[in-house]
mmCIF file of C-alpha atoms and ligand atoms in Angstrom:
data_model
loop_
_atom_site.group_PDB
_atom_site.id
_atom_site.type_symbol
_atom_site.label_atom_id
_atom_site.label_comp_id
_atom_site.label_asym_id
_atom_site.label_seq_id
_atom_site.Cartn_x
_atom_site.Cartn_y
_atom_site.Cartn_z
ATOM 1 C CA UNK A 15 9.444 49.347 -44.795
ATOM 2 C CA UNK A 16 8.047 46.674 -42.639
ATOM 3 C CA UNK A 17 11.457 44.740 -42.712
ATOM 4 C CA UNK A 18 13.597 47.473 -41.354
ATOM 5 C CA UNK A 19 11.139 48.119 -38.839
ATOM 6 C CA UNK A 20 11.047 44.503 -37.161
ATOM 7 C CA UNK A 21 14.833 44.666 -37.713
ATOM 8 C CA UNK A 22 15.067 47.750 -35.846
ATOM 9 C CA UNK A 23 12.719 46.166 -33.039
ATOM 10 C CA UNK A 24 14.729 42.813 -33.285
ATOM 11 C CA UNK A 25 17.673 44.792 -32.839
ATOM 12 C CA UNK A 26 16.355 47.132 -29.476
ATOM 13 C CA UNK A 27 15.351 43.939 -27.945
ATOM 14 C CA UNK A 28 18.703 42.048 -28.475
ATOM 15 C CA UNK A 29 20.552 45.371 -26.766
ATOM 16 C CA UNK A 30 18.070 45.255 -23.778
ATOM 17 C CA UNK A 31 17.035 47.916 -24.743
ATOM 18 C CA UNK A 32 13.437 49.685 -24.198
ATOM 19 C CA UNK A 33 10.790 49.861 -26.352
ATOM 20 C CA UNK A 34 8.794 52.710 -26.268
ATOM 21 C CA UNK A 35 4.727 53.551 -26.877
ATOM 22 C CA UNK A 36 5.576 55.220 -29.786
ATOM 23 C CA UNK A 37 7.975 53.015 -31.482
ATOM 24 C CA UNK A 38 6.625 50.097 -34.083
ATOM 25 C CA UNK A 39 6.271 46.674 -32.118
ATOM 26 C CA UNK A 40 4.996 43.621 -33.927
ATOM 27 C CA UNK A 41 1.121 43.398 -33.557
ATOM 28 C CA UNK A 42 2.022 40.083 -31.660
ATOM 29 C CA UNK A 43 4.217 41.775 -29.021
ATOM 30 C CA UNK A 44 1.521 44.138 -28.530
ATOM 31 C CA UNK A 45 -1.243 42.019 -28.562
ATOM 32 C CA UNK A 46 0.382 39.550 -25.590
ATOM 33 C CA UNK A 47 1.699 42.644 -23.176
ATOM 34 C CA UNK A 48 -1.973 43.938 -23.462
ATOM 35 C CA UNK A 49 -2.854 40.402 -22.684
ATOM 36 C CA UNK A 50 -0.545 40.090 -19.953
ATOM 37 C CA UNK A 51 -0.730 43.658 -18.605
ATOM 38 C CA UNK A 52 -4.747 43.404 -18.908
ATOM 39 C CA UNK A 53 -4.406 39.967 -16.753
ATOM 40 C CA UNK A 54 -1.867 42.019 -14.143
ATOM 41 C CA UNK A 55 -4.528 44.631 -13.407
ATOM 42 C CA UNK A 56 -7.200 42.675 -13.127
ATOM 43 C CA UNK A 57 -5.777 40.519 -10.583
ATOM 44 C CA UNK A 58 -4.827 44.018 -8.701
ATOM 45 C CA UNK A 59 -8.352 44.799 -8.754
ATOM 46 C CA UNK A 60 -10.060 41.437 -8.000
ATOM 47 C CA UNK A 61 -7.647 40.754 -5.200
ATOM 48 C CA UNK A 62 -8.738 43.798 -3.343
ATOM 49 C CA UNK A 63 -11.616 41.699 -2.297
ATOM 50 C CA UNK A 64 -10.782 38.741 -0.191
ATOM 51 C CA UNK A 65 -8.377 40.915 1.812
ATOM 52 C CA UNK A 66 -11.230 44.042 1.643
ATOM 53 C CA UNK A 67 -13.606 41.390 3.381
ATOM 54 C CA UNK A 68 -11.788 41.944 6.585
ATOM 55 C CA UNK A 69 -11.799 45.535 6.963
ATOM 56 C CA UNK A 70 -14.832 45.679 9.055
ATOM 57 C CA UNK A 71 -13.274 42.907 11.366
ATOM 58 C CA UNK A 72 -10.020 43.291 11.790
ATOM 59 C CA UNK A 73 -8.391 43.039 15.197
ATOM 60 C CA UNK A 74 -7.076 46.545 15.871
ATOM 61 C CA UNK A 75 -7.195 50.075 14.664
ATOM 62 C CA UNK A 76 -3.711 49.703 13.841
ATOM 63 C CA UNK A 77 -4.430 46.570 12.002
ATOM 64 C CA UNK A 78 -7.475 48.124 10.191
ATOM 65 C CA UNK A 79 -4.833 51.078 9.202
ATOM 66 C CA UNK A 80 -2.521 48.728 7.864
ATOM 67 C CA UNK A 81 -4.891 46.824 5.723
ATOM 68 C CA UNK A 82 -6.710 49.393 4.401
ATOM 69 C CA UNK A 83 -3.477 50.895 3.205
ATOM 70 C CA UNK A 84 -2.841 48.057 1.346
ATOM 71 C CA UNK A 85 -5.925 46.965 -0.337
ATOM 72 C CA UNK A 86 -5.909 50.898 -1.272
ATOM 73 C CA UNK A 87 -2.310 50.124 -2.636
ATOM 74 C CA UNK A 88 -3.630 47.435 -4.530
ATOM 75 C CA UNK A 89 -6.180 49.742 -5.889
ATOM 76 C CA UNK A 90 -2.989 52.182 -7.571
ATOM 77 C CA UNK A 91 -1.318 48.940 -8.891
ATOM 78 C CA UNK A 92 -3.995 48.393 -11.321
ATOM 79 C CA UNK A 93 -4.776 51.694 -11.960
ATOM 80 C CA UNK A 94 -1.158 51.964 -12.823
ATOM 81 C CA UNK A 95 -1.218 48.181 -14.752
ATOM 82 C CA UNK A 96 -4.612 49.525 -17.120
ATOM 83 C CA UNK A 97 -2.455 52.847 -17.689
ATOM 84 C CA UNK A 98 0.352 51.427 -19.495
ATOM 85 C CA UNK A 99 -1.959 48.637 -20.996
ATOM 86 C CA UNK A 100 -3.947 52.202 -22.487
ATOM 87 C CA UNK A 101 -0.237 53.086 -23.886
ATOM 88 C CA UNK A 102 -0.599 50.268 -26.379
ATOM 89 C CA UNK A 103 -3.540 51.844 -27.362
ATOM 90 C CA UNK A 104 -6.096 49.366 -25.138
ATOM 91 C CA UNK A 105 -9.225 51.058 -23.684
ATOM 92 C CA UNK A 106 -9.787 50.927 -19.959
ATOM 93 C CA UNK A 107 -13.722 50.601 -19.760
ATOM 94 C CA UNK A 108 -13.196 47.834 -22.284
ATOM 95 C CA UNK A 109 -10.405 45.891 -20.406
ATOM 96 C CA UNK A 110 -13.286 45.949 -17.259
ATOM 97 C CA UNK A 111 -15.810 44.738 -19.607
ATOM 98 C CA UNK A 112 -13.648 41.750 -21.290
ATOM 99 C CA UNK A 113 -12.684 41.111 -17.286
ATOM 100 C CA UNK A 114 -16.531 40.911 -16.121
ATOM 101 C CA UNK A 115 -17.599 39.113 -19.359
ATOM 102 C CA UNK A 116 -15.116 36.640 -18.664
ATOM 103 C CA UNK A 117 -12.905 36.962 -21.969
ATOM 104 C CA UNK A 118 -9.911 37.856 -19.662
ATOM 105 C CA UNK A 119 -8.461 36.392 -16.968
ATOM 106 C CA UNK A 120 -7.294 37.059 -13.486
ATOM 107 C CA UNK A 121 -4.963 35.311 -11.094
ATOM 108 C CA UNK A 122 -6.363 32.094 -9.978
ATOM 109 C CA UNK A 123 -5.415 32.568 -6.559
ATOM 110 C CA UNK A 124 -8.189 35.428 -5.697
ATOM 111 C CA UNK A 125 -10.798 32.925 -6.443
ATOM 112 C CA UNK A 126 -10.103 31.119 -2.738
ATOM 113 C CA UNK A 127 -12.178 33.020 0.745
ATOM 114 C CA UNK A 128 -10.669 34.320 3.431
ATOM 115 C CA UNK A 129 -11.961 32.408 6.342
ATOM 116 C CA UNK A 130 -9.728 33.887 9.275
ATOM 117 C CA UNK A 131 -7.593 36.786 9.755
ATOM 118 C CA UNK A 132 -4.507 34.549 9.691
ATOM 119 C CA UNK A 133 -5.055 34.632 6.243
ATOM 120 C CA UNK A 134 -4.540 38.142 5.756
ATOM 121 C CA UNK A 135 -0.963 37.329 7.359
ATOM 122 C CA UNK A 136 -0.808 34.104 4.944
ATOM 123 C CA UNK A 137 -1.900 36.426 1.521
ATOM 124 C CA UNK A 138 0.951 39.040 2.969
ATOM 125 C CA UNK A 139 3.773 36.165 3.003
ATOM 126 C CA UNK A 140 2.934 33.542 0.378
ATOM 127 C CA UNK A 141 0.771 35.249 -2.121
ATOM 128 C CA UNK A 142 2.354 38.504 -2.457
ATOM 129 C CA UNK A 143 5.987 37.069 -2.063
ATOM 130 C CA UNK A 144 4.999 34.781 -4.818
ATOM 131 C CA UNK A 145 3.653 37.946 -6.579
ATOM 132 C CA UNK A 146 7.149 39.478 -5.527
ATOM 133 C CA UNK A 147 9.296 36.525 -6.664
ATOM 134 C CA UNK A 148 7.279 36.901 -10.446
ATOM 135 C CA UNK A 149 7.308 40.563 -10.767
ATOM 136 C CA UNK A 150 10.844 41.892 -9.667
ATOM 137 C CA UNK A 151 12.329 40.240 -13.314
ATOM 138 C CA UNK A 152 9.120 42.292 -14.711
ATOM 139 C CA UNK A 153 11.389 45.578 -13.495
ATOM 140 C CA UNK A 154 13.376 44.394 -16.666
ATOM 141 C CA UNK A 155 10.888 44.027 -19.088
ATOM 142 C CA UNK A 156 11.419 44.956 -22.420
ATOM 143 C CA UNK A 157 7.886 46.913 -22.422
ATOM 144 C CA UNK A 158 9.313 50.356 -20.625
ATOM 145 C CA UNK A 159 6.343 51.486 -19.369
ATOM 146 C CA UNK A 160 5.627 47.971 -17.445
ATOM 147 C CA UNK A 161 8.683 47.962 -16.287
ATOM 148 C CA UNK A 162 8.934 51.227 -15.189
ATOM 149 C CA UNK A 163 5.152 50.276 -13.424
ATOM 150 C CA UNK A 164 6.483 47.583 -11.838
ATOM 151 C CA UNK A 165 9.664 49.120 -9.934
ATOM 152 C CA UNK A 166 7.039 51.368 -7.432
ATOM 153 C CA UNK A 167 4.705 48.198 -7.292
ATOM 154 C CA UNK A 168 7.698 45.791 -6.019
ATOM 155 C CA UNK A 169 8.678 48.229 -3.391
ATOM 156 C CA UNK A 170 4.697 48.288 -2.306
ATOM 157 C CA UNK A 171 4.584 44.296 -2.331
ATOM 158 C CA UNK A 172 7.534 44.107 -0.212
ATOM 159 C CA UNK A 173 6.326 46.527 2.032
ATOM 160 C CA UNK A 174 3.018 43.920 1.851
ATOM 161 C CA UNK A 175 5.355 40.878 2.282
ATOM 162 C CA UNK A 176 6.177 42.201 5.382
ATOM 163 C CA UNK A 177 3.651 43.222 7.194
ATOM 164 C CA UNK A 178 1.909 39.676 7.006
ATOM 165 C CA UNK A 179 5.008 38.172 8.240
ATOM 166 C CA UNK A 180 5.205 40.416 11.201
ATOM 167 C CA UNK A 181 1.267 39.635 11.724
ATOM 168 C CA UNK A 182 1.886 36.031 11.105
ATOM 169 C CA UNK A 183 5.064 35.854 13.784
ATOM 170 C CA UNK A 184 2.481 38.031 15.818
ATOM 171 C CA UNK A 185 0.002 35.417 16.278
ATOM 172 C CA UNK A 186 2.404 32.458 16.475
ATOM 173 C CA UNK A 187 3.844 34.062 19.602
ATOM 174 C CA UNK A 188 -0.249 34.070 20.961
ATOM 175 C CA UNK A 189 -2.315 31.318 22.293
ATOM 176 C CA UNK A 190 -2.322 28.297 20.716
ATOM 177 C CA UNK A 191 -5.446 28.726 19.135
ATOM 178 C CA UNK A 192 -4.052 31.506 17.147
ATOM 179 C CA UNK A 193 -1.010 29.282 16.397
ATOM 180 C CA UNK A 194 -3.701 26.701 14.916
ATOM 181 C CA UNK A 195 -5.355 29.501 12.565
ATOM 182 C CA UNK A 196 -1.872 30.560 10.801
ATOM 183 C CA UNK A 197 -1.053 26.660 10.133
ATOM 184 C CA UNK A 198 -4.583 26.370 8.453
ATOM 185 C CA UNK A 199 -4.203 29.427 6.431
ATOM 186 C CA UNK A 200 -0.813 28.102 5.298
ATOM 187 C CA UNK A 201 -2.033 24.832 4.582
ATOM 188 C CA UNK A 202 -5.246 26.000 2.632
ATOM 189 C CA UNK A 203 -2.912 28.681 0.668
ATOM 190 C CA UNK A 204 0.103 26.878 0.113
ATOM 191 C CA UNK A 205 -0.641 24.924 -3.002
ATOM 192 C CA UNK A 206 -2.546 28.006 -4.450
ATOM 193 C CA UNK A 207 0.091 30.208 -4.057
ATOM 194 C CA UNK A 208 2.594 27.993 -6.158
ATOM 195 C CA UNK A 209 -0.105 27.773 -9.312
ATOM 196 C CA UNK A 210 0.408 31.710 -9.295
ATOM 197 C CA UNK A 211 3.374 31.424 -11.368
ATOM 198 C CA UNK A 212 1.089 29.311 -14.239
ATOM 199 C CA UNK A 213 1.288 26.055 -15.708
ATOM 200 C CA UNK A 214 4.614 24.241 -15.626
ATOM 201 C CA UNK A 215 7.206 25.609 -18.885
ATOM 202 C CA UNK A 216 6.156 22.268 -20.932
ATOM 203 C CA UNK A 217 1.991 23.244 -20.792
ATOM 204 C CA UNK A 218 2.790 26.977 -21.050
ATOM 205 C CA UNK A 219 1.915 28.454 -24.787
ATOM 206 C CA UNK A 220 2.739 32.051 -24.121
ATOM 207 C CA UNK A 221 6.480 31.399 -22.367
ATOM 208 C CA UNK A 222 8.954 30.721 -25.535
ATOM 209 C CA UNK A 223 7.399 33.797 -27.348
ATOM 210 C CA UNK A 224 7.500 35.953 -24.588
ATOM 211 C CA UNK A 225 10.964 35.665 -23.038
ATOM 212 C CA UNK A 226 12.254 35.855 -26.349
ATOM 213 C CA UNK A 227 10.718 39.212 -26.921
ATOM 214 C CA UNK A 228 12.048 39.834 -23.123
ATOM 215 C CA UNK A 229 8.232 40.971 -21.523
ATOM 216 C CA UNK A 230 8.856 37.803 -19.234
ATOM 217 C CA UNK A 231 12.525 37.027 -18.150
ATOM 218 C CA UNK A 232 12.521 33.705 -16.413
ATOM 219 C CA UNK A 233 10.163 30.762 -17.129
ATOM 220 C CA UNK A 234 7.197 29.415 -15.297
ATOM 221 C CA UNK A 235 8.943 26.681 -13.249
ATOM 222 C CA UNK A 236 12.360 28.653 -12.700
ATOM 223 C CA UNK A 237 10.487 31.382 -10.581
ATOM 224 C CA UNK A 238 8.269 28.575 -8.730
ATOM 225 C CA UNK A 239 11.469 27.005 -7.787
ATOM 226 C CA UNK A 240 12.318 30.242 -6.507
ATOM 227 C CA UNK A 241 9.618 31.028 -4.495
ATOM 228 C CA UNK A 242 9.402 27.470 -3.064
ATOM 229 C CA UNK A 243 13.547 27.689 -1.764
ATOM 230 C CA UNK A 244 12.768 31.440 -0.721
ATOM 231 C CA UNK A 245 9.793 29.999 1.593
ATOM 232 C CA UNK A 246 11.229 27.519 3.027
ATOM 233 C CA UNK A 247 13.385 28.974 5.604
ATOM 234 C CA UNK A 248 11.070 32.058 6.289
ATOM 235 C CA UNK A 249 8.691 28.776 6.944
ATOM 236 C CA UNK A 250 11.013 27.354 9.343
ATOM 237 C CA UNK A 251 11.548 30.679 11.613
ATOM 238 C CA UNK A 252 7.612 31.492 11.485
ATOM 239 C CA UNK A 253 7.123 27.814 13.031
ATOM 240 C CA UNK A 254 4.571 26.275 10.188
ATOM 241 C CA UNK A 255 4.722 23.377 8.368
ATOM 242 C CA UNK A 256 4.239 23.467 4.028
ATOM 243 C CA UNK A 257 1.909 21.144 3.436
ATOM 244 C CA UNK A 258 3.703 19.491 1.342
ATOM 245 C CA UNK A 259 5.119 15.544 2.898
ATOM 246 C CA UNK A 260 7.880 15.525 -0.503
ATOM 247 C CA UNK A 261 9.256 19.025 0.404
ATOM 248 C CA UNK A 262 12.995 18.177 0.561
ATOM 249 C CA UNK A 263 15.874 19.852 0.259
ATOM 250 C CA UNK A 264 18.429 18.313 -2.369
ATOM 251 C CA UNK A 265 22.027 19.193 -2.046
ATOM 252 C CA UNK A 266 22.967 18.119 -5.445
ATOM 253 C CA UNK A 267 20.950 20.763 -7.057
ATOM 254 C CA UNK A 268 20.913 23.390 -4.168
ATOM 255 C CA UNK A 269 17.061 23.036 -4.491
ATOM 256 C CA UNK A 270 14.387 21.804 -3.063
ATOM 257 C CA UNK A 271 12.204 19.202 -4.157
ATOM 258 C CA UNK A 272 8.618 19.713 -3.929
ATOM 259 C CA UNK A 273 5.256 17.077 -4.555
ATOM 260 C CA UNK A 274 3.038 17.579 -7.399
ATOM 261 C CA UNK A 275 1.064 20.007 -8.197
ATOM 262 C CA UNK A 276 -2.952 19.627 -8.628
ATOM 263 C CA UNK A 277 -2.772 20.915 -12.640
ATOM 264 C CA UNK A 278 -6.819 19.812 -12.028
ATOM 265 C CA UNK A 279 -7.388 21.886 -9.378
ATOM 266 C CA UNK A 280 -5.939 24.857 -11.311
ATOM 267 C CA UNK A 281 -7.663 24.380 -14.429
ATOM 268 C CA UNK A 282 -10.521 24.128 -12.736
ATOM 269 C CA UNK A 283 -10.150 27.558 -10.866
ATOM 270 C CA UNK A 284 -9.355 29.020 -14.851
ATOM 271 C CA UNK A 285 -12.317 27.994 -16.220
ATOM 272 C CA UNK A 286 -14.463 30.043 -13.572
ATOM 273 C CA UNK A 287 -15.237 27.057 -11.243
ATOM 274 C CA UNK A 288 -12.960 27.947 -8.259
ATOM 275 C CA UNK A 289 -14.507 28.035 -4.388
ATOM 276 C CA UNK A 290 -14.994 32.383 -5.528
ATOM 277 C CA UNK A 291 -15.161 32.856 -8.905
ATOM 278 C CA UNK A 292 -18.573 33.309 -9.304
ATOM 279 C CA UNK A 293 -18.986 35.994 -6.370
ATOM 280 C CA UNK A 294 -15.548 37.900 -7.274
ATOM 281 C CA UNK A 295 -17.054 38.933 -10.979
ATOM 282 C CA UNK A 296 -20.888 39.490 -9.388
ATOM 283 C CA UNK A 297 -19.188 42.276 -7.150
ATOM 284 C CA UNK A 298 -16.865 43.606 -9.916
ATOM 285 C CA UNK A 299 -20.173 44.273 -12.525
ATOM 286 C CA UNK A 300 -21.603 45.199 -9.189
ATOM 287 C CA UNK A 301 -18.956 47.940 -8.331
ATOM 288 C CA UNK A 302 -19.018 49.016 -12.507
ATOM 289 C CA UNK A 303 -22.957 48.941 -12.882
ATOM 290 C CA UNK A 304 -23.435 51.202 -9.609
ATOM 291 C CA UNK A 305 -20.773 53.576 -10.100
ATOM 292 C CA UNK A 306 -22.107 53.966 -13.475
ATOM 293 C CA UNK A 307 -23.151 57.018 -12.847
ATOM 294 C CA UNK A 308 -19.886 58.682 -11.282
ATOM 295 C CA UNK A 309 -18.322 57.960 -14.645
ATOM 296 C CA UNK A 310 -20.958 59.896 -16.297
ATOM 297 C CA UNK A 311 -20.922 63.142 -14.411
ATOM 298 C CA UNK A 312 -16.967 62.796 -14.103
ATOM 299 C CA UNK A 313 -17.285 62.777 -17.656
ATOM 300 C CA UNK A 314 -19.554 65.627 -18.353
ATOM 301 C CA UNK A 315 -17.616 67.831 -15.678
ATOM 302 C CA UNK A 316 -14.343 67.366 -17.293
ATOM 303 C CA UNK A 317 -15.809 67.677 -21.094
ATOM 304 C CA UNK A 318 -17.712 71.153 -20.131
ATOM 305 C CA UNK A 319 -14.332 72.876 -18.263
ATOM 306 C CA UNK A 320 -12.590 71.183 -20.876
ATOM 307 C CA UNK A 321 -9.838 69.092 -19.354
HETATM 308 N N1 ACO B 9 -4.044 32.493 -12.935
HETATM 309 C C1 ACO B 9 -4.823 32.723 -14.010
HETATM 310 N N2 ACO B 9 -4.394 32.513 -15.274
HETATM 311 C C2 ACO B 9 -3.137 32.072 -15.431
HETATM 312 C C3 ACO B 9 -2.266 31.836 -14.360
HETATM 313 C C4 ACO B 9 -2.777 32.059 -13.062
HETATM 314 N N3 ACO B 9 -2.053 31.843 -11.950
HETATM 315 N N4 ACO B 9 -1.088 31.401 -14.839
HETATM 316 C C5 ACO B 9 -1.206 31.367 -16.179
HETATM 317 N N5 ACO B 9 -2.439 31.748 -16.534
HETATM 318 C C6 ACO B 9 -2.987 31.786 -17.885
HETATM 319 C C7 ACO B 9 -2.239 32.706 -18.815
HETATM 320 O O1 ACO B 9 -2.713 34.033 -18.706
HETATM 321 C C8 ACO B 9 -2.516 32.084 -20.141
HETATM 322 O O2 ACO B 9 -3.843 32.390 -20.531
HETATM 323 P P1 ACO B 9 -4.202 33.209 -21.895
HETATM 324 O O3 ACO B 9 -3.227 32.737 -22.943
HETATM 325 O O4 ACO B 9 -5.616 32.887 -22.149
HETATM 326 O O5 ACO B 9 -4.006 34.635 -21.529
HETATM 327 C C9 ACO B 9 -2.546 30.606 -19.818
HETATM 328 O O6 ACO B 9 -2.836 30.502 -18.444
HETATM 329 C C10 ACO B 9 -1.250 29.889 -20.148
HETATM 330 O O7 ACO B 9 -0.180 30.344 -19.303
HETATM 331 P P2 ACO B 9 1.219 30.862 -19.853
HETATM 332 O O8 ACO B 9 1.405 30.514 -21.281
HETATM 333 O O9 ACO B 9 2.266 30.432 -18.916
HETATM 334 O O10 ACO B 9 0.960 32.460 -19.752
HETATM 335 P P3 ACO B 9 1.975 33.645 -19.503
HETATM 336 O O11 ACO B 9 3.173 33.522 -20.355
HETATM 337 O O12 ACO B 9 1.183 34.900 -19.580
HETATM 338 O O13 ACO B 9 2.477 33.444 -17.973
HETATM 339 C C11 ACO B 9 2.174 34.549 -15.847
HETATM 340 C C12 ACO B 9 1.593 33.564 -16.885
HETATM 341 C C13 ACO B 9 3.446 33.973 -15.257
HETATM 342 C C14 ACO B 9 1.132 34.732 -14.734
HETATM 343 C C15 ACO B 9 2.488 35.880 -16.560
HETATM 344 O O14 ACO B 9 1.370 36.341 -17.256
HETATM 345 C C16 ACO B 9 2.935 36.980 -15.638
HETATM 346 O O15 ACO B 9 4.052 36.988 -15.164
HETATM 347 N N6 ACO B 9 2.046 37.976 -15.384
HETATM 348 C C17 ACO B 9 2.344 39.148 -14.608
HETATM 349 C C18 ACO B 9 2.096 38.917 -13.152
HETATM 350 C C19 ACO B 9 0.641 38.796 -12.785
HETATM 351 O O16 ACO B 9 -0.263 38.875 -13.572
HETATM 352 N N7 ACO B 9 0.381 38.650 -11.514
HETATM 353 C C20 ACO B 9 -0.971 38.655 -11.012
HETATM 354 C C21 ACO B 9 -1.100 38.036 -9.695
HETATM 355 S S1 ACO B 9 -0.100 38.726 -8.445
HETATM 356 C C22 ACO B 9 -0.945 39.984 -7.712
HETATM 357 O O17 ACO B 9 -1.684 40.644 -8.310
HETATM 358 C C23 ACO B 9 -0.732 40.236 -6.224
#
């Protein structure tokens, strides 16, 4: 009965153990990795746009190769995220629909432009090493098809990381204009980049529930603190400054100590009024309304030869 199913679930989670699309999950554990996974794949998707807004411009043919590589990356990340999302029995059109009519969320941090091609560099280091810094514990998560998503998308976001670091410490060794254009980038993405990780652990309903059914492994705050010691020093040999006059390193704790957050300025962003909210869901219905039609004749094709 019910009883010795939850104890059987309560028990598979206590071992670290993996639970499994076919096993019985309380409807609460499946409604919050849909939730969650649903909110990963999005931001995939959505986030192909500020970087896809440079493709047309960017510097070099070698620099065009590299970026469209990864926005295409981006791309299999949430076609991966909305394939285990389906293995809890979610439905992929819908998903895109609950995205567009604004009934799901998406990272807050796609909802900023991309004024220069420093910050291409900028969403390389700070955005997806913050994305890096949240999603390697997600290799661990109870869910095993998320985690087993997540391994090949860490190694892809590393291999992002990078290459805006070594297009970042291209331009600083360049004229000082360029030098200019990577310290604005950092300074407009800097404070966006640390909301990523969501609302600090007291303001943060989903956290207790979810680390205690193992989808999320470290809280809120513990993998902002992260990110903010791992910058830091990459800061310091790239030759920018964090905006940030309270940013101090504190030898008691091993930490640093960083200046408040704008909680307003987040909020704001989550309830659809960021700088590109408004133009990053007109070109998703866009992109679902035109391709209608693909959908369709994929659809009749594979229903007549019967795959
Ligand atoms: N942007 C948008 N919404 C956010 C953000 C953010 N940066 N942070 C938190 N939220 C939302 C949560 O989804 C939740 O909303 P909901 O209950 O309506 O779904 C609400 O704010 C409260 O936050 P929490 O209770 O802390 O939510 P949760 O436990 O889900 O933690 C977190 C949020 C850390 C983002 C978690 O969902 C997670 O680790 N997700 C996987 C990683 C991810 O989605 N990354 C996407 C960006 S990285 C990239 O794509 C390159």
């Amino acid at each position: 009965d019910e009883a010795d199913l939850q104890r059987h679930f309560d028990a598979v989670i206590a071992a670290e153990h993996r639970i499994e699309p076919r096993d019985w999950m309380p409807d609460g554990y499946r409604r919050t990795l849909i939730r969650q996974i649903a909110q990963h794949a999005h931001s995939e998707i959505i986030g192909m746009q500020p970087e896809g807004d440079w493709l047309l411009a960017a510097p070099s043919l070698r620099r065009k190769a590299i970026l469209l590589a990864k926005v295409q990356d981006e791309a299999g990340h949430g076609m991966y995220l909305y394939s285990a999302a389906e293995t809890l029995g979610a439905d992929r059109a819908d998903l895109t629909d609950k995205l567009i009519e604004r009934k799901q969320k998406y990272s807050s941090i796609f909802n900023y432009p991309t004024l220069t091609y420093a910050d291409v560099g900028v969403i390389g280091w700070l955005v997806d090493g913050a994305a890096i810094c949240n999603q390697v514990p997600l290799c661990r998560s109870s869910y095993g098809p998320y985690a087993r998503a997540m391994i090949r998308i860490c190694k892809e976001e590393s291999f992002h990381q990078r290459q805006g670091y070594e297009l970042l410490m291209t331009m600083m060794r360049g004229t000082p204009e360029q030098r200019a254009m990577v310290q604005d980038a950092v300074d407009r993405w800097w404070w966006p980049s640390l909301m990523m990780f969501g609302p600090p652990d007291a303001d943060s309903p989903n956290s207790a529930q979810s680390m205690a059914w193992g989808i999320k492994r470290h809280s809120n705050d513990e993998l902002r603190q992260r990110y903010v010691d791992m910058s830091v020093p990459q800061a310091e040999v790239l030759g920018v400054t964090l905006p940030d006059p309270d940013l101090e390193y504190d030898p008691a704790t091993g930490h640093h100590r960083f200046g408040a957050i704008d909680w307003d300025e987040f909020q704001r962003v989550l309830a659809g009024d960021g700088p590109a909210n408004a133009e990053r869901i007109r070109r998703r219905r866009a992109a679902r309304d035109d391709n209608a039609w693909v959908v369709e004749a994929a659809t009749a094709y594979a229903s007549k030869h019967g795959s």
